[in-house]
């Protein structure tokens, strides 16, 4: 158990380092980078789940690392093709940690594809070959996993037919979030 907790702590440490790197890449300010890193490392998720065996630590580290690579691409920094491949491996692996990470992987994957389109014409083909295969194979494997275990490629199958997270609850939830007498944002906020 102690080894598993240490592993999760190391993942949150990597997340803090990646937050520092993101802060520095975006602002070129050490102070801003330290503030961003502190906000992540001292945040509730890191402090509460930093010693619990949940996929949030590894998921945060993979997401932050992919985000650092994306920011470097956005800034047109020289990024070798192996970085594209590394980012695609991170994104391909994320959904295997937990189904909720599939949304993050898809969003980051979309951002990478936008950057791919912005590449010079001569580089697009090589970059696409460096980036696309792993997420495609990962998605096939991920859906196949659900098909083998549950008889359907639907990632929500493990949660059964009674889903509390159904989109039908969103309108009522939004109203409650805004107007609830005790906890609503508009009712309880000054």
mmCIF file of C-alpha atoms in Angstrom:
data_model
loop_
_atom_site.group_PDB
_atom_site.id
_atom_site.type_symbol
_atom_site.label_atom_id
_atom_site.label_comp_id
_atom_site.label_asym_id
_atom_site.label_seq_id
_atom_site.Cartn_x
_atom_site.Cartn_y
_atom_site.Cartn_z
ATOM 1 C CA UNK A 1 0.000 0.000 0.000
ATOM 2 C CA UNK A 2 2.806 2.449 0.831
ATOM 3 C CA UNK A 3 4.407 1.845 -2.575
ATOM 4 C CA UNK A 4 1.126 2.556 -4.336
ATOM 5 C CA UNK A 5 0.652 5.755 -2.328
ATOM 6 C CA UNK A 6 4.189 6.847 -3.143
ATOM 7 C CA UNK A 7 3.502 6.227 -6.827
ATOM 8 C CA UNK A 8 0.386 8.426 -6.717
ATOM 9 C CA UNK A 9 2.353 11.133 -4.869
ATOM 10 C CA UNK A 10 5.034 11.003 -7.563
ATOM 11 C CA UNK A 11 2.367 11.450 -10.237
ATOM 12 C CA UNK A 12 1.030 14.523 -8.423
ATOM 13 C CA UNK A 13 4.614 15.784 -8.144
ATOM 14 C CA UNK A 14 5.012 15.367 -11.902
ATOM 15 C CA UNK A 15 1.733 17.229 -12.351
ATOM 16 C CA UNK A 16 3.126 20.109 -10.268
ATOM 17 C CA UNK A 17 6.283 20.170 -12.381
ATOM 18 C CA UNK A 18 4.217 20.224 -15.564
ATOM 19 C CA UNK A 19 2.056 23.029 -14.129
ATOM 20 C CA UNK A 20 5.226 25.010 -13.446
ATOM 21 C CA UNK A 21 6.402 24.371 -17.008
ATOM 22 C CA UNK A 22 3.022 25.431 -18.435
ATOM 23 C CA UNK A 23 3.063 28.605 -16.344
ATOM 24 C CA UNK A 24 6.554 29.449 -17.496
ATOM 25 C CA UNK A 25 5.885 28.662 -21.174
ATOM 26 C CA UNK A 26 2.803 30.862 -21.212
ATOM 27 C CA UNK A 27 4.133 33.815 -19.170
ATOM 28 C CA UNK A 28 7.948 33.480 -19.192
ATOM 29 C CA UNK A 29 7.736 34.477 -15.530
ATOM 30 C CA UNK A 30 9.192 32.372 -12.730
ATOM 31 C CA UNK A 31 6.761 33.907 -10.236
ATOM 32 C CA UNK A 32 3.740 33.042 -12.357
ATOM 33 C CA UNK A 33 5.092 29.552 -12.907
ATOM 34 C CA UNK A 34 5.537 28.996 -9.174
ATOM 35 C CA UNK A 35 2.050 30.363 -8.510
ATOM 36 C CA UNK A 36 0.528 27.980 -11.079
ATOM 37 C CA UNK A 37 2.463 25.039 -9.688
ATOM 38 C CA UNK A 38 1.473 25.890 -6.113
ATOM 39 C CA UNK A 39 -2.171 26.219 -7.107
ATOM 40 C CA UNK A 40 -2.085 22.708 -8.542
ATOM 41 C CA UNK A 41 0.038 20.999 -5.896
ATOM 42 C CA UNK A 42 -1.733 22.667 -2.963
ATOM 43 C CA UNK A 43 -5.206 22.247 -4.492
ATOM 44 C CA UNK A 44 -7.848 20.043 -2.925
ATOM 45 C CA UNK A 45 -7.492 17.295 -5.527
ATOM 46 C CA UNK A 46 -3.762 16.938 -4.906
ATOM 47 C CA UNK A 47 -3.978 17.206 -1.135
ATOM 48 C CA UNK A 48 -6.961 14.915 -0.625
ATOM 49 C CA UNK A 49 -6.301 12.365 -3.328
ATOM 50 C CA UNK A 50 -2.527 12.565 -3.219
ATOM 51 C CA UNK A 51 -2.384 9.552 -0.903
ATOM 52 C CA UNK A 52 -5.453 7.656 -2.086
ATOM 53 C CA UNK A 53 -5.368 5.037 -4.776
ATOM 54 C CA UNK A 54 -7.478 6.724 -7.447
ATOM 55 C CA UNK A 55 -6.622 7.389 -11.104
ATOM 56 C CA UNK A 56 -6.648 11.172 -10.624
ATOM 57 C CA UNK A 57 -2.910 11.481 -9.957
ATOM 58 C CA UNK A 58 -1.795 9.560 -13.044
ATOM 59 C CA UNK A 59 -4.576 11.192 -15.107
ATOM 60 C CA UNK A 60 -3.512 14.675 -14.033
ATOM 61 C CA UNK A 61 0.141 13.941 -14.805
ATOM 62 C CA UNK A 62 -0.626 12.553 -18.270
ATOM 63 C CA UNK A 63 -2.970 15.433 -19.047
ATOM 64 C CA UNK A 64 -0.519 18.084 -17.839
ATOM 65 C CA UNK A 65 2.339 16.542 -19.808
ATOM 66 C CA UNK A 66 0.244 16.462 -22.989
ATOM 67 C CA UNK A 67 -0.789 20.073 -22.327
ATOM 68 C CA UNK A 68 2.868 21.146 -22.034
ATOM 69 C CA UNK A 69 3.598 19.562 -25.403
ATOM 70 C CA UNK A 70 0.536 21.267 -26.916
ATOM 71 C CA UNK A 71 1.588 24.669 -25.554
ATOM 72 C CA UNK A 72 5.056 24.191 -27.042
ATOM 73 C CA UNK A 73 3.403 23.405 -30.381
ATOM 74 C CA UNK A 74 1.171 26.479 -30.109
ATOM 75 C CA UNK A 75 4.205 28.643 -29.537
ATOM 76 C CA UNK A 76 5.839 27.137 -32.574
ATOM 77 C CA UNK A 77 8.735 25.901 -30.530
ATOM 78 C CA UNK A 78 10.783 23.246 -32.259
ATOM 79 C CA UNK A 79 9.088 20.021 -31.288
ATOM 80 C CA UNK A 80 10.541 16.774 -32.608
ATOM 81 C CA UNK A 81 8.190 14.179 -34.089
ATOM 82 C CA UNK A 82 8.811 11.919 -31.115
ATOM 83 C CA UNK A 83 7.015 14.524 -28.969
ATOM 84 C CA UNK A 84 3.961 14.169 -31.206
ATOM 85 C CA UNK A 85 4.190 10.407 -30.729
ATOM 86 C CA UNK A 86 4.651 10.812 -26.975
ATOM 87 C CA UNK A 87 1.626 13.082 -26.727
ATOM 88 C CA UNK A 88 -0.451 10.627 -28.741
ATOM 89 C CA UNK A 89 0.605 7.798 -26.402
ATOM 90 C CA UNK A 90 -0.460 9.850 -23.384
ATOM 91 C CA UNK A 91 -3.838 10.605 -24.947
ATOM 92 C CA UNK A 92 -4.341 6.983 -26.034
ATOM 93 C CA UNK A 93 -3.680 5.749 -22.494
ATOM 94 C CA UNK A 94 -5.864 8.260 -20.600
ATOM 95 C CA UNK A 95 -9.255 6.522 -21.131
ATOM 96 C CA UNK A 96 -7.858 3.284 -19.731
ATOM 97 C CA UNK A 97 -7.376 4.992 -16.356
ATOM 98 C CA UNK A 98 -11.090 5.855 -16.130
ATOM 99 C CA UNK A 99 -13.895 6.453 -18.592
ATOM 100 C CA UNK A 100 -14.173 10.110 -17.567
ATOM 101 C CA UNK A 101 -10.685 10.722 -18.966
ATOM 102 C CA UNK A 102 -11.934 9.865 -22.466
ATOM 103 C CA UNK A 103 -13.494 13.332 -22.680
ATOM 104 C CA UNK A 104 -10.194 14.976 -21.727
ATOM 105 C CA UNK A 105 -8.289 12.820 -24.215
ATOM 106 C CA UNK A 106 -10.758 13.706 -26.995
ATOM 107 C CA UNK A 107 -10.552 17.436 -26.206
ATOM 108 C CA UNK A 108 -6.751 17.444 -26.138
ATOM 109 C CA UNK A 109 -6.666 15.264 -29.250
ATOM 110 C CA UNK A 110 -8.788 17.838 -31.051
ATOM 111 C CA UNK A 111 -6.370 20.590 -30.034
ATOM 112 C CA UNK A 112 -3.456 18.548 -31.348
ATOM 113 C CA UNK A 113 -5.266 17.938 -34.634
ATOM 114 C CA UNK A 114 -5.823 21.686 -35.002
ATOM 115 C CA UNK A 115 -2.093 22.183 -34.512
ATOM 116 C CA UNK A 116 -1.427 19.454 -37.021
ATOM 117 C CA UNK A 117 -3.457 21.332 -39.635
ATOM 118 C CA UNK A 118 -1.418 24.452 -38.865
ATOM 119 C CA UNK A 119 1.826 22.608 -39.662
ATOM 120 C CA UNK A 120 3.587 23.462 -42.928
ATOM 121 C CA UNK A 121 2.232 21.337 -45.789
ATOM 122 C CA UNK A 122 5.425 19.345 -46.133
ATOM 123 C CA UNK A 123 5.360 18.368 -42.449
ATOM 124 C CA UNK A 124 1.683 17.388 -42.106
ATOM 125 C CA UNK A 125 1.986 13.861 -43.474
ATOM 126 C CA UNK A 126 4.956 12.929 -41.298
ATOM 127 C CA UNK A 127 3.359 14.546 -38.274
ATOM 128 C CA UNK A 128 0.060 12.747 -38.873
ATOM 129 C CA UNK A 129 1.921 9.430 -39.083
ATOM 130 C CA UNK A 130 3.716 10.247 -35.838
ATOM 131 C CA UNK A 131 0.521 11.268 -34.016
ATOM 132 C CA UNK A 132 -2.533 9.376 -35.301
ATOM 133 C CA UNK A 133 -1.809 5.625 -35.021
ATOM 134 C CA UNK A 134 -1.632 5.341 -31.226
ATOM 135 C CA UNK A 135 -4.898 7.180 -30.427
ATOM 136 C CA UNK A 136 -6.705 5.234 -33.166
ATOM 137 C CA UNK A 137 -5.375 1.911 -31.874
ATOM 138 C CA UNK A 138 -6.086 3.014 -28.300
ATOM 139 C CA UNK A 139 -9.703 3.868 -29.146
ATOM 140 C CA UNK A 140 -10.189 0.525 -30.891
ATOM 141 C CA UNK A 141 -8.719 -1.315 -27.897
ATOM 142 C CA UNK A 142 -10.773 0.745 -25.434
ATOM 143 C CA UNK A 143 -14.080 0.048 -27.178
ATOM 144 C CA UNK A 144 -13.077 -3.607 -27.680
ATOM 145 C CA UNK A 145 -12.453 -3.866 -23.931
ATOM 146 C CA UNK A 146 -16.073 -2.898 -23.225
ATOM 147 C CA UNK A 147 -17.324 -5.210 -25.949
ATOM 148 C CA UNK A 148 -15.422 -8.195 -24.538
ATOM 149 C CA UNK A 149 -16.431 -7.529 -20.921
ATOM 150 C CA UNK A 150 -19.984 -6.223 -21.369
ATOM 151 C CA UNK A 151 -21.059 -7.356 -24.832
ATOM 152 C CA UNK A 152 -21.334 -3.788 -26.089
ATOM 153 C CA UNK A 153 -18.752 -1.162 -27.041
ATOM 154 C CA UNK A 154 -20.665 1.378 -24.930
ATOM 155 C CA UNK A 155 -18.315 2.788 -22.229
ATOM 156 C CA UNK A 156 -21.293 3.505 -19.972
ATOM 157 C CA UNK A 157 -22.237 -0.197 -19.819
ATOM 158 C CA UNK A 158 -20.501 -0.797 -16.442
ATOM 159 C CA UNK A 159 -22.812 1.738 -14.814
ATOM 160 C CA UNK A 160 -25.988 -0.149 -15.745
ATOM 161 C CA UNK A 161 -29.304 1.226 -16.937
ATOM 162 C CA UNK A 162 -29.897 3.468 -13.912
ATOM 163 C CA UNK A 163 -27.439 6.296 -14.613
ATOM 164 C CA UNK A 164 -27.419 9.208 -12.227
ATOM 165 C CA UNK A 165 -25.111 11.041 -14.627
ATOM 166 C CA UNK A 166 -27.619 11.104 -17.490
ATOM 167 C CA UNK A 167 -27.896 14.311 -19.514
ATOM 168 C CA UNK A 168 -31.590 14.449 -18.627
ATOM 169 C CA UNK A 169 -30.544 15.730 -15.186
ATOM 170 C CA UNK A 170 -28.583 18.712 -16.553
ATOM 171 C CA UNK A 171 -31.446 21.277 -16.799
ATOM 172 C CA UNK A 172 -32.659 20.615 -13.252
ATOM 173 C CA UNK A 173 -29.106 20.477 -11.964
ATOM 174 C CA UNK A 174 -28.279 23.841 -13.525
ATOM 175 C CA UNK A 175 -31.379 25.389 -11.969
ATOM 176 C CA UNK A 176 -30.415 23.928 -8.590
ATOM 177 C CA UNK A 177 -26.830 25.137 -8.982
ATOM 178 C CA UNK A 178 -28.076 28.667 -9.557
ATOM 179 C CA UNK A 179 -31.210 28.977 -7.402
ATOM 180 C CA UNK A 180 -31.048 26.403 -4.574
ATOM 181 C CA UNK A 181 -32.084 28.194 -1.358
ATOM 182 C CA UNK A 182 -29.126 26.939 0.675
ATOM 183 C CA UNK A 183 -26.313 26.293 -1.804
ATOM 184 C CA UNK A 184 -27.333 28.053 -5.052
ATOM 185 C CA UNK A 185 -24.820 30.428 -6.547
ATOM 186 C CA UNK A 186 -27.320 33.241 -6.944
ATOM 187 C CA UNK A 187 -29.134 32.652 -3.651
ATOM 188 C CA UNK A 188 -26.013 32.273 -1.504
ATOM 189 C CA UNK A 189 -23.628 34.657 -3.280
ATOM 190 C CA UNK A 190 -23.455 38.337 -2.348
#
